mmCIF file of C-alpha atoms in Angstrom:
data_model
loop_
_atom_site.group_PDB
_atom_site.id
_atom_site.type_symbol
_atom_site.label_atom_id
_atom_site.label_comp_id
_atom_site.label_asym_id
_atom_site.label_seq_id
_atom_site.Cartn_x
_atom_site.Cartn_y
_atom_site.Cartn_z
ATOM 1 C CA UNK A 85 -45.241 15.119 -2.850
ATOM 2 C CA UNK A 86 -44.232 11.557 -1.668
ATOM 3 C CA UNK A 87 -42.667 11.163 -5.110
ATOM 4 C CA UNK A 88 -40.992 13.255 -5.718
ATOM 5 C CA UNK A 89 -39.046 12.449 -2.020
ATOM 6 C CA UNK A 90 -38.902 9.157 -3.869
ATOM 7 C CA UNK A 91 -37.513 10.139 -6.826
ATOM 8 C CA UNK A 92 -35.018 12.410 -4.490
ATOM 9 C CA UNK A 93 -33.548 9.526 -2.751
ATOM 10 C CA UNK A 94 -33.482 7.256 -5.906
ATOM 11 C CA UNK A 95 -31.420 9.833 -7.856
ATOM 12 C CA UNK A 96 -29.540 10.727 -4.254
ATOM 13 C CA UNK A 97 -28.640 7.024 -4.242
ATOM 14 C CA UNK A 98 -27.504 6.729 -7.545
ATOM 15 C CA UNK A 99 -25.088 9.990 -7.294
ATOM 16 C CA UNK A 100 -23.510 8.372 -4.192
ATOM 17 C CA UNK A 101 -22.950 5.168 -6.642
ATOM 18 C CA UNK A 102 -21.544 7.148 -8.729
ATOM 19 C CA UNK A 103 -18.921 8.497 -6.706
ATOM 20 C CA UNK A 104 -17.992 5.457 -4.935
ATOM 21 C CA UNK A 105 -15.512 4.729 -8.656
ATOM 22 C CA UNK A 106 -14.311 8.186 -7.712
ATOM 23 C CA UNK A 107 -13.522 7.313 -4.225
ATOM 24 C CA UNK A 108 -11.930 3.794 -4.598
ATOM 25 C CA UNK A 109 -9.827 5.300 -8.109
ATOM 26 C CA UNK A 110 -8.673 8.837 -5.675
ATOM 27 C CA UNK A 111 -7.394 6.122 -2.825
ATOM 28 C CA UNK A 112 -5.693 3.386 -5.107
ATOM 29 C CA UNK A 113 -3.057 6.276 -6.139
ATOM 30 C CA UNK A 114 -1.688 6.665 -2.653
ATOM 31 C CA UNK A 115 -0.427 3.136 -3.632
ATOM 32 C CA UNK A 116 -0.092 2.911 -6.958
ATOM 33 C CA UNK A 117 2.431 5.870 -7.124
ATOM 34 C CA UNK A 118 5.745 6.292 -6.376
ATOM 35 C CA UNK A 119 7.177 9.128 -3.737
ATOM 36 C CA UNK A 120 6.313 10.132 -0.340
ATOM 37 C CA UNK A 121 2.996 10.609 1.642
ATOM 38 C CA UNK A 122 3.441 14.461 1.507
ATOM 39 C CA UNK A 123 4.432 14.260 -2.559
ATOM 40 C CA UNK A 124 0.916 11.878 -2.925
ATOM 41 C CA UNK A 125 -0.943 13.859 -0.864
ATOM 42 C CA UNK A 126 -0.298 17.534 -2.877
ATOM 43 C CA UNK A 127 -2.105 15.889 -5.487
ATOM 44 C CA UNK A 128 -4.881 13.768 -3.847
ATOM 45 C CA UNK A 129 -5.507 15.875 -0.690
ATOM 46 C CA UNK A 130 -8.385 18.342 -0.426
ATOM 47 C CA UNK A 131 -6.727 21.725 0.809
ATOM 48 C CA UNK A 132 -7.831 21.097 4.561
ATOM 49 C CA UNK A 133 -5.854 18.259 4.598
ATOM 50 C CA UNK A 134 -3.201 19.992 3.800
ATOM 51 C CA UNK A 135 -2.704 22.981 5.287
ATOM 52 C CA UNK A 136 -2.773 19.937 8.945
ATOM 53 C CA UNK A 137 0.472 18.245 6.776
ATOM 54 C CA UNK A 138 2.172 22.307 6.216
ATOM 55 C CA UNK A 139 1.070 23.469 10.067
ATOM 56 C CA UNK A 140 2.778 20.181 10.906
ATOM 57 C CA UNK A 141 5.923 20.896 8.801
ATOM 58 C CA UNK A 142 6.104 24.583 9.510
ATOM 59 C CA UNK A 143 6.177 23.406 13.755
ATOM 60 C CA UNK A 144 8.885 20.945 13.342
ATOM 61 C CA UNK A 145 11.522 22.577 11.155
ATOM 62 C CA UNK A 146 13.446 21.696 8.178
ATOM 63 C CA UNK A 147 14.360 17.997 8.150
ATOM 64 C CA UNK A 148 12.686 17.350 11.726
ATOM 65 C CA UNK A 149 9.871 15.333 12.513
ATOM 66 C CA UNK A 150 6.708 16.867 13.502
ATOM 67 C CA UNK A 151 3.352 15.250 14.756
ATOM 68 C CA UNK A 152 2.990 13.477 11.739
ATOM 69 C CA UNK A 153 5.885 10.992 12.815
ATOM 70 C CA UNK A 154 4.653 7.758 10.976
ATOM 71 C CA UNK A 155 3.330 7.124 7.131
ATOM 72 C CA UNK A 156 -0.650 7.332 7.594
ATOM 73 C CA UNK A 157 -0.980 5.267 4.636
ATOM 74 C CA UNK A 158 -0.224 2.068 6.310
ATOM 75 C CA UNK A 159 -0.049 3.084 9.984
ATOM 76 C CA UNK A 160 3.470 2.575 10.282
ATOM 77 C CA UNK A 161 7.442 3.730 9.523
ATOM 78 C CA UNK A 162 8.433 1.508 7.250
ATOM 79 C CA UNK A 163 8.404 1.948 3.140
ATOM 80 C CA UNK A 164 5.451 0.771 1.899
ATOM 81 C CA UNK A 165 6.317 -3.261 1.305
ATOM 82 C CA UNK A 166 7.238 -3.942 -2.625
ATOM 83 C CA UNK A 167 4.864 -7.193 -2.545
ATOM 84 C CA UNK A 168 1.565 -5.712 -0.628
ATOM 85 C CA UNK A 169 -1.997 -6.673 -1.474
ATOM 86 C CA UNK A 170 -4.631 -4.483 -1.201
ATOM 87 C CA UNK A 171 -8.256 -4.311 -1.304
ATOM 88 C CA UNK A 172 -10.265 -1.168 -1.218
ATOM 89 C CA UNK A 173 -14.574 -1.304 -0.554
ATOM 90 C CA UNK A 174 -16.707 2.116 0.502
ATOM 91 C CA UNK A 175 -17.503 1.263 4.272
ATOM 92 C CA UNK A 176 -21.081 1.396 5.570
ATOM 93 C CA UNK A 177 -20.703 5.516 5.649
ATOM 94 C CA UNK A 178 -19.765 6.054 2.774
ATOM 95 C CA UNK A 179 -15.600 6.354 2.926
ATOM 96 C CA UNK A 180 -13.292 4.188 1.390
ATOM 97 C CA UNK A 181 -11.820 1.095 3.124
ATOM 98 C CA UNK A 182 -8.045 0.404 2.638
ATOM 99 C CA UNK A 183 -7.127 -3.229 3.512
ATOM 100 C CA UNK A 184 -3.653 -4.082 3.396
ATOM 101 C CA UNK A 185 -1.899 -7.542 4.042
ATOM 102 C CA UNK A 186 2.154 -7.152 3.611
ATOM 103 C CA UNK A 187 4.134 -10.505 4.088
ATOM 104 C CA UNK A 188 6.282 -9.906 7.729
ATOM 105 C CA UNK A 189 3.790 -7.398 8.963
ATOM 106 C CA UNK A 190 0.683 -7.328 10.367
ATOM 107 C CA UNK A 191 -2.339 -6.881 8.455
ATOM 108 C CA UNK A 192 -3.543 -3.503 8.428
ATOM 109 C CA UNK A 193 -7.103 -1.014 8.209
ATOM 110 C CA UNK A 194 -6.775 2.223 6.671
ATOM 111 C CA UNK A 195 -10.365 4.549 6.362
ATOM 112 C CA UNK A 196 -10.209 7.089 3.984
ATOM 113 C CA UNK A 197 -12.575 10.094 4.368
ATOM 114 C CA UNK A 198 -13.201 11.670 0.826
ATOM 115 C CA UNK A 199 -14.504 15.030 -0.364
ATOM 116 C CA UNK A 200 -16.341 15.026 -4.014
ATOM 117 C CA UNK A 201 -17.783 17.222 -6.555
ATOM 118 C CA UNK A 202 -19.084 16.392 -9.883
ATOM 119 C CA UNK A 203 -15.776 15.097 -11.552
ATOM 120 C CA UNK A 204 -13.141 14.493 -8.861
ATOM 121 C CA UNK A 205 -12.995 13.173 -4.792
ATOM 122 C CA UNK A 206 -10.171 13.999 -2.954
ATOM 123 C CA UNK A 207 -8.905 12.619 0.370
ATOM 124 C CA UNK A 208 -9.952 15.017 3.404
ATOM 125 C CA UNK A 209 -8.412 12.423 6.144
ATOM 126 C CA UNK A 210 -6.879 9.802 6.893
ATOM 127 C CA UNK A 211 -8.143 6.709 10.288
ATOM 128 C CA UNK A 212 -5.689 4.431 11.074
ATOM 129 C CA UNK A 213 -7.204 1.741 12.846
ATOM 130 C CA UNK A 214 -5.122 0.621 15.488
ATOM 131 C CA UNK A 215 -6.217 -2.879 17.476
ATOM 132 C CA UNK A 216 -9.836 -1.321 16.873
ATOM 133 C CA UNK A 217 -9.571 1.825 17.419
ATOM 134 C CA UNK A 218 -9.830 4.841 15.142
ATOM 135 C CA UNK A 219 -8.053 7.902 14.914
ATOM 136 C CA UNK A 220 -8.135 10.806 12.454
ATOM 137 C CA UNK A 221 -4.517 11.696 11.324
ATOM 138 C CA UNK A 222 -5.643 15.515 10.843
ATOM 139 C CA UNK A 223 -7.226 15.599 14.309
ATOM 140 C CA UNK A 224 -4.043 13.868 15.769
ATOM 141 C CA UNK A 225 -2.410 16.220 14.521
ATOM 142 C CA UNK A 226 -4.180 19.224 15.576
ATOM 143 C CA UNK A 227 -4.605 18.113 18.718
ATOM 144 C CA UNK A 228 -0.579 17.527 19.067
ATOM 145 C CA UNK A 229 0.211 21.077 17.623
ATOM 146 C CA UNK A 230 -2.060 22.367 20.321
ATOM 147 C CA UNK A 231 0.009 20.824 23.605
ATOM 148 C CA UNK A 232 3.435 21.785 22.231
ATOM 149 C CA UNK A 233 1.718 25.296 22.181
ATOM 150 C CA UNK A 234 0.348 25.197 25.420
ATOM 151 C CA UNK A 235 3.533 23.664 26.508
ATOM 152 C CA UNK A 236 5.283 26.923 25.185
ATOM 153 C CA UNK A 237 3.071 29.228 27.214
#
């Protein structure tokens, strides 16, 4: 019995190696390509992630800003910088680590939080890590879409 639990977390460890390529490759395209967040995101995202970025867009309007008010990719409003560097690693649970250094701005900690299967990870959130603190971009903007509605009331 004790080893085949072996065996188990040998071939458990070497699937999650495996998907760490997947990971890394499924984050370098939200700055490899051109176009928006939203544009990136309808072909990286994992449907949960989403349907946050729709509920968002469906509570502020056409051509308003919603909760989502900033580009999660790099914590901030500007365009993404034409000269960044960026170097992505899993973090010590598994997601992918996004760090950015743009000349004029500070440097910058983006956590990606992936969902896999066999052949393809997709992103299922987004932390912006701001002066050490996390925050999930789909939670943030839950969380905002539920005050305006209680705010409504």
């Amino acid at each position: 019995m004790r080893k085949i639990l072996i065996l188990f977390g040998i071939c458990g460890a070497l699937n999650a190696g495996s998907f760490d390529e997947l990971k890394i490759s499924v984050v370098k395209n939200f700055y490899q390509n051109q176009g928006g967040f939203k544009e990136i995101c309808d072909k990286y995202c994992t449907n949960s992630f989403k349907i946050s970025l729709l509920q968002d867009e469906e509570f502020a309007g056409d051509g308003e800003l919603g909760c989502l008010d900033f580009d999660p990719r790099q914590a901030g409003q500007d365009d993404l910088c034409n000269d960044m560097k960026s170097e992505f690693e899993i973090s010590e649970f598994g997601d992918v680590k996004a760090s950015l250094k743009c000349k004029g701005y500070k440097d910058t900690n983006i956590v990606y939080k992936t969902s896999c299967n066999e052949s393809e990870c997709k992103v299922d959130d987004i932390y912006n890590i701001d002066e050490g603190t996390a925050f999930s971009v789909k939670e943030m903007i839950y969380d905002c879409l539920k005050t305006h509605q209680k705010e409504k009331k």
